[in-house]
Amino acid sequence: MCTFERKMCSFCAFFFVNREKNRNFAGDLNQTKERNFLYIIIILNMALKIVVLAKQVPDTRNVGKDAMTAEGTVNRAALPAIFNPEDLNALEQALRLKEQNPGSTVGILTMGPPRAGEIIRQGLYRGADTGWLLTDRLFAGADTLATSYALATAIKKIGDVDIVIGGRQAIDGDTAQVGPQVAQKLGLNQVTYAEEIMKVEDGKATIRRVIDGGVETVEAPLPVVITVNGSAAPCRPQNAKLVMKYKRATCPMERTTDDDYSEYNHLYEERPYLTLNQWSVADVDGDVNQCGLAGSPTKVKAVKNIVFQAKESKTLTASDADVENMIKELLEEKIIG
């Protein structure tokens, strides 16, 4: 037993399992097997199934005139794509939980075109175990309502998830709605604005979160949906060994006939882990009327690229006349009013 708690920690559990295995050569074999079985149960009960919600987003530092389509959706093909920054913070929290709880698994769930498989690979390079790509033309053009519906149906298909964790918001929308909407659709507890998942034990997650005016520590029973701030710990760098292991990992739709994937067909047959999970609307038993544009009541009317330019400056005094003239000018330019 651990010194400060009247229960067995993960280190002690592994220690006792290994010690009892060594005793198999002496003593009562049946009794040893029974003890091993009990200790293995303890270890398995500590394991967590974690799903990280991640998004491939356009790099908003390079938004040009072709950023939007005529339908008012983001023209992702015309913009450089990156891993949503706050989702990386969420991935780091998931990987820390995996390290703290032996036997835990971390999976990356993302939705997008086939090239969004790169997000799963970047997760695998950092220590994730698997991933799922939701890719289907019927998913295209989704607002937060349709996105959360698609993610929720996928999580149901994955099944038995203990923790769903994602970034607070994506930089291409800044709505912070998807995480809470997923929680609502799944009927799960939720904790937002998380800074750190401190521990998970006894079926509860202890989380430190930032609120207006301070910081608070809360407990939430599992299963739970958690959204993480960008001020949380940054994600660890990619591991060179994992990059070498998973660099050829792709979803089937990424393997087009005009690329170099054909020469690696033998690898996909020999190493099944190099084939990423790829799901369509039908695969997750989704309702097409709740996916993509069809399920999105929010429509973007127009997007303008505003460039601020320096103009000549004016110096105003505190006189009533100067203040009155400034207000008139602001009203005429429709800056106020």
Coordinates of C-alpha atoms in Angstrom, one line a residue:
M1 CA 0.0 0.0 0.0
C2 CA 1.1 3.6 -0.6
T3 CA 2.3 5.5 2.4
F4 CA 0.0 8.4 2.3
E5 CA -3.1 6.9 0.8
R6 CA -5.0 3.7 1.7
K7 CA -5.1 2.5 -1.8
M8 CA -2.7 1.3 -4.5
C9 CA -1.0 3.7 -6.9
S10 CA 0.0 2.7 -10.4
F11 CA 3.6 2.2 -9.4
C12 CA 2.7 -0.1 -6.5
A13 CA 0.3 -2.0 -8.7
F14 CA 3.0 -2.8 -11.3
F15 CA 5.5 -3.6 -8.6
F16 CA 3.2 -6.1 -7.0
V17 CA 2.3 -7.7 -10.3
N18 CA 5.9 -8.2 -11.2
R19 CA 6.8 -9.5 -7.7
E20 CA 4.0 -12.0 -7.8
K21 CA 5.0 -13.2 -11.3
N22 CA 8.5 -13.9 -10.0
R23 CA 6.9 -16.1 -7.3
N24 CA 5.3 -18.3 -9.8
F25 CA 8.3 -20.6 -9.6
A26 CA 7.7 -21.2 -5.9
G27 CA 4.8 -21.2 -3.5
D28 CA 1.1 -21.8 -4.3
L29 CA 0.7 -21.3 -8.0
N30 CA -3.1 -21.0 -7.9
Q31 CA -2.9 -18.4 -5.1
T32 CA -0.4 -16.4 -7.1
K33 CA -2.5 -16.4 -10.2
E34 CA -5.5 -15.2 -8.2
R35 CA -3.4 -12.3 -6.8
N36 CA -2.1 -11.4 -10.2
F37 CA -5.6 -11.3 -11.6
L38 CA -6.7 -8.9 -8.9
Y39 CA -3.7 -6.6 -9.4
I40 CA -4.2 -6.6 -13.1
I41 CA -7.8 -5.5 -12.6
I42 CA -6.5 -2.6 -10.5
I43 CA -4.2 -1.5 -13.3
L44 CA -6.9 -1.8 -16.0
N45 CA -9.3 0.3 -13.8
M46 CA -6.8 3.1 -14.0
A47 CA -6.6 3.1 -17.8
L48 CA -8.4 6.0 -19.6
K49 CA -9.8 6.2 -23.1
I50 CA -9.1 9.7 -24.2
V51 CA -10.3 11.4 -27.4
V52 CA -8.7 14.7 -28.5
L53 CA -10.8 17.0 -30.7
A54 CA -8.4 18.6 -33.1
K55 CA -8.8 20.8 -36.2
Q56 CA -6.8 21.7 -39.2
V57 CA -7.2 25.4 -39.6
P58 CA -6.1 28.0 -42.2
D59 CA -3.2 30.1 -41.0
T60 CA -4.9 33.4 -40.3
R61 CA -1.5 35.2 -40.7
N62 CA -1.8 34.6 -44.4
V63 CA -5.4 35.6 -45.3
G64 CA -5.8 37.0 -48.8
K65 CA -8.6 37.9 -51.2
D66 CA -9.2 34.2 -52.0
A67 CA -9.9 33.3 -48.4
M68 CA -13.6 32.8 -48.9
T69 CA -15.7 31.0 -51.5
A70 CA -18.7 32.5 -53.2
E71 CA -21.0 30.6 -50.8
G72 CA -19.4 32.3 -47.8
T73 CA -17.3 29.3 -46.6
V74 CA -13.6 29.2 -46.0
N75 CA -11.6 28.4 -49.1
R76 CA -9.2 26.0 -47.3
A77 CA -7.5 24.9 -50.5
A78 CA -6.2 28.5 -51.0
L79 CA -4.7 28.8 -47.5
P80 CA -1.8 27.2 -45.6
A81 CA -3.1 24.7 -43.1
I82 CA -1.9 24.3 -39.5
F83 CA -2.8 22.4 -36.3
N84 CA -5.2 24.6 -34.3
P85 CA -3.0 26.1 -31.6
E86 CA -5.3 25.5 -28.6
D87 CA -5.9 21.9 -29.7
L88 CA -2.2 21.4 -29.2
N89 CA -2.5 22.5 -25.6
A90 CA -5.3 20.0 -25.2
L91 CA -3.2 17.2 -26.7
E92 CA -0.5 17.9 -24.2
Q93 CA -2.9 17.5 -21.3
A94 CA -4.1 14.2 -22.8
L95 CA -0.6 12.9 -23.2
R96 CA 0.2 13.8 -19.6
L97 CA -2.9 11.9 -18.4
K98 CA -1.7 8.9 -20.5
E99 CA 1.6 9.0 -18.7
Q100 CA 0.0 9.3 -15.3
N101 CA -2.4 6.4 -15.9
P102 CA -0.8 3.3 -17.2
G103 CA -2.7 1.5 -20.0
S104 CA -4.5 4.7 -21.2
T105 CA -4.9 5.5 -24.9
V106 CA -5.1 8.8 -26.7
G107 CA -6.9 9.2 -30.1
I108 CA -7.1 12.2 -32.4
L109 CA -10.6 12.9 -33.8
T110 CA -10.7 15.5 -36.6
M111 CA -13.0 16.5 -39.5
G112 CA -12.0 17.9 -42.8
P113 CA -10.8 17.0 -46.3
P114 CA -8.3 14.1 -46.8
R115 CA -5.3 16.4 -46.2
A116 CA -6.6 16.9 -42.6
G117 CA -5.0 13.4 -42.0
E118 CA -1.8 15.5 -41.4
I119 CA -3.4 16.5 -38.0
I120 CA -3.6 12.8 -37.0
R121 CA 0.0 12.2 -38.0
Q122 CA 1.2 15.2 -36.0
G123 CA -0.7 13.7 -33.0
L124 CA 1.0 10.3 -33.5
Y125 CA 4.4 12.0 -33.8
R126 CA 3.9 13.4 -30.3
G127 CA 2.6 10.2 -28.6
A128 CA -1.0 9.6 -29.6
D129 CA -2.0 6.0 -30.2
T130 CA -4.6 6.3 -33.0
G131 CA -6.9 8.7 -34.9
W132 CA -10.1 9.1 -36.8
L133 CA -10.7 11.4 -39.8
L134 CA -14.2 12.4 -40.6
T135 CA -14.1 13.2 -44.3
D136 CA -17.1 13.4 -46.6
R137 CA -18.5 16.0 -49.0
L138 CA -21.6 16.0 -46.8
F139 CA -19.5 17.3 -43.9
A140 CA -18.4 20.3 -45.9
G141 CA -19.4 23.8 -44.9
A142 CA -20.4 22.9 -41.4
D143 CA -21.0 25.6 -38.7
T144 CA -20.5 24.8 -35.0
L145 CA -23.9 23.1 -34.8
A146 CA -23.2 20.7 -37.6
T147 CA -19.6 20.2 -36.6
S148 CA -20.5 19.2 -33.0
Y149 CA -23.2 16.9 -34.4
A150 CA -20.6 15.1 -36.6
L151 CA -18.1 14.8 -33.8
A152 CA -20.7 13.6 -31.3
T153 CA -21.8 10.8 -33.6
A154 CA -18.2 9.8 -34.1
I155 CA -17.5 9.7 -30.4
K156 CA -20.6 7.5 -30.0
K157 CA -19.2 5.1 -32.6
I158 CA -15.7 5.1 -30.9
G159 CA -17.5 4.1 -27.6
D160 CA -16.6 3.9 -23.9
V161 CA -14.7 7.2 -24.0
D162 CA -13.7 8.5 -20.5
I163 CA -12.4 12.0 -21.5
V164 CA -13.1 14.2 -24.5
I165 CA -10.6 17.1 -24.6
G166 CA -10.1 19.9 -27.1
G167 CA -9.0 23.5 -27.4
R168 CA -11.2 26.3 -26.2
Q169 CA -11.7 27.5 -29.7
A170 CA -10.4 27.4 -33.3
I171 CA -8.6 30.4 -34.8
D172 CA -10.8 30.3 -37.9
G173 CA -14.0 30.9 -36.0
D174 CA -13.2 32.0 -32.4
T175 CA -16.7 30.8 -31.3
A176 CA -15.7 28.5 -28.4
Q177 CA -19.0 26.6 -29.0
V178 CA -18.0 23.2 -30.4
G179 CA -16.7 21.7 -27.1
P180 CA -19.8 22.6 -25.1
Q181 CA -22.1 21.6 -27.9
V182 CA -20.5 18.1 -28.1
A183 CA -20.9 17.7 -24.4
Q184 CA -24.6 18.7 -24.7
K185 CA -25.3 16.3 -27.5
L186 CA -23.6 13.4 -25.7
G187 CA -25.2 14.3 -22.4
L188 CA -21.8 14.6 -20.6
N189 CA -20.4 16.8 -17.9
Q190 CA -18.2 19.6 -19.2
V191 CA -15.4 21.8 -17.8
T192 CA -14.3 24.9 -19.9
Y193 CA -11.3 27.2 -19.7
A194 CA -9.1 24.5 -18.3
E195 CA -5.5 25.3 -17.5
E196 CA -4.4 21.9 -16.2
I197 CA -5.9 18.5 -15.6
M198 CA -4.3 17.8 -12.3
K199 CA -5.3 14.2 -11.8
V200 CA -7.9 11.5 -12.5
E201 CA -8.8 9.1 -9.7
D202 CA -11.9 7.5 -8.2
G203 CA -13.8 8.2 -11.4
K204 CA -13.3 12.0 -11.1
A205 CA -11.1 14.5 -12.9
T206 CA -9.6 17.3 -10.9
I207 CA -9.1 20.4 -13.1
R208 CA -7.7 23.8 -12.6
R209 CA -9.5 26.4 -14.7
V210 CA -9.3 30.2 -15.2
I211 CA -12.4 32.3 -14.5
D212 CA -13.1 36.0 -14.4
G213 CA -11.2 37.4 -11.5
G214 CA -9.1 34.3 -10.6
V215 CA -8.5 30.6 -10.8
E216 CA -10.6 27.7 -9.4
T217 CA -10.1 24.0 -8.9
V218 CA -13.1 21.8 -9.7
E219 CA -13.9 18.1 -9.8
A220 CA -16.0 16.5 -12.6
P221 CA -17.2 12.9 -12.7
L222 CA -16.2 10.8 -15.7
P223 CA -17.0 10.8 -18.6
V224 CA -16.4 14.5 -19.1
V225 CA -15.7 17.0 -21.9
I226 CA -12.9 19.5 -21.2
T227 CA -11.9 22.5 -23.3
V228 CA -8.4 23.9 -22.7
N229 CA -7.0 27.5 -22.9
G230 CA -4.1 28.5 -25.0
S231 CA -2.4 29.6 -21.8
A232 CA -2.1 26.0 -20.7
A233 CA 1.2 24.1 -21.0
P234 CA 2.5 24.0 -24.7
C235 CA 2.5 20.7 -26.5
R236 CA 5.7 18.7 -26.5
P237 CA 7.8 18.5 -29.7
Q238 CA 7.5 15.7 -32.2
N239 CA 9.4 12.6 -31.3
A240 CA 12.0 11.6 -34.0
K241 CA 11.4 7.8 -33.5
L242 CA 7.6 8.3 -33.8
V243 CA 8.0 10.5 -36.9
M244 CA 10.0 7.7 -38.6
K245 CA 7.4 5.1 -37.5
Y246 CA 4.3 7.0 -38.7
K247 CA 5.5 9.3 -41.5
R248 CA 3.9 7.0 -44.1
A249 CA 0.6 6.8 -42.2
T250 CA -2.3 7.9 -44.4
C251 CA -6.0 7.6 -44.8
P252 CA -7.2 5.8 -47.9
M253 CA -8.4 9.0 -49.7
E254 CA -4.9 10.5 -49.4
R255 CA -3.4 7.8 -51.6
T256 CA -4.2 9.2 -55.0
T257 CA -3.0 7.7 -58.2
D258 CA -0.8 10.7 -59.1
D259 CA 1.3 10.6 -56.0
D260 CA 4.2 8.5 -54.7
Y261 CA 2.1 6.3 -52.3
S262 CA 1.9 3.4 -54.7
E263 CA 5.5 2.4 -54.0
Y264 CA 4.5 2.0 -50.3
N265 CA 1.6 -0.4 -50.8
H266 CA 3.6 -3.3 -49.3
L267 CA 4.1 -1.2 -46.2
Y268 CA 0.3 -0.7 -45.7
E269 CA -0.2 -4.5 -46.0
E270 CA 2.6 -5.3 -43.6
R271 CA 1.8 -2.6 -41.1
P272 CA -1.9 -2.0 -40.6
Y273 CA -1.2 0.9 -38.2
L274 CA -0.1 3.0 -41.2
T275 CA -3.7 3.1 -42.4
L276 CA -5.6 5.8 -40.6
N277 CA -9.3 5.4 -39.7
Q278 CA -11.4 7.2 -42.3
W279 CA -15.2 7.7 -41.7
S280 CA -18.0 9.1 -43.8
V281 CA -21.4 10.2 -42.7
A282 CA -22.7 6.7 -43.3
D283 CA -19.9 5.2 -41.3
V284 CA -21.0 7.1 -38.2
D285 CA -24.7 6.6 -38.9
G286 CA -25.1 10.3 -39.3
D287 CA -28.2 12.2 -40.4
V288 CA -27.3 14.0 -43.7
N289 CA -29.8 16.8 -42.8
Q290 CA -27.7 17.6 -39.7
C291 CA -24.3 17.6 -41.4
G292 CA -22.4 20.2 -43.5
L293 CA -24.3 23.1 -45.1
A294 CA -27.6 21.3 -44.8
G295 CA -27.3 21.2 -41.0
S296 CA -25.8 24.7 -40.6
P297 CA -28.3 27.5 -39.7
T298 CA -25.4 30.0 -39.5
K299 CA -24.3 31.5 -42.9
V300 CA -21.5 33.9 -43.5
K301 CA -22.7 36.8 -45.6
A302 CA -19.4 38.3 -46.4
V303 CA -15.8 38.5 -45.3
K304 CA -13.6 41.6 -45.9
N305 CA -9.9 41.8 -45.6
I306 CA -9.1 45.1 -43.9
V307 CA -5.7 46.6 -44.1
F308 CA -4.9 49.4 -41.7
Q309 CA -2.8 52.2 -43.3
A310 CA -1.2 55.1 -41.6
K311 CA -2.7 58.5 -42.4
E312 CA -1.8 62.0 -41.4
S313 CA -2.4 62.7 -37.8
K314 CA -4.5 65.5 -36.2
T315 CA -3.9 67.1 -32.9
L316 CA -7.1 68.1 -31.1
T317 CA -7.4 70.3 -28.1
A318 CA -9.8 69.9 -25.2
S319 CA -12.0 72.7 -26.5
D320 CA -15.7 72.2 -27.1
A321 CA -15.3 73.1 -30.8
D322 CA -12.7 70.4 -31.4
V323 CA -14.6 67.8 -29.6
E324 CA -17.8 68.7 -31.5
N325 CA -16.0 68.5 -34.8
M326 CA -14.5 65.1 -34.0
I327 CA -17.9 63.7 -33.1
K328 CA -19.4 65.0 -36.4
E329 CA -16.5 63.5 -38.4
L330 CA -17.0 60.1 -36.7
L331 CA -20.7 60.2 -37.4
E332 CA -20.2 61.1 -41.0
E333 CA -17.7 58.3 -41.5
K334 CA -20.2 55.9 -39.7
I335 CA -17.5 54.9 -37.2
I336 CA -20.0 55.7 -34.4
G337 CA -23.7 56.1 -34.3

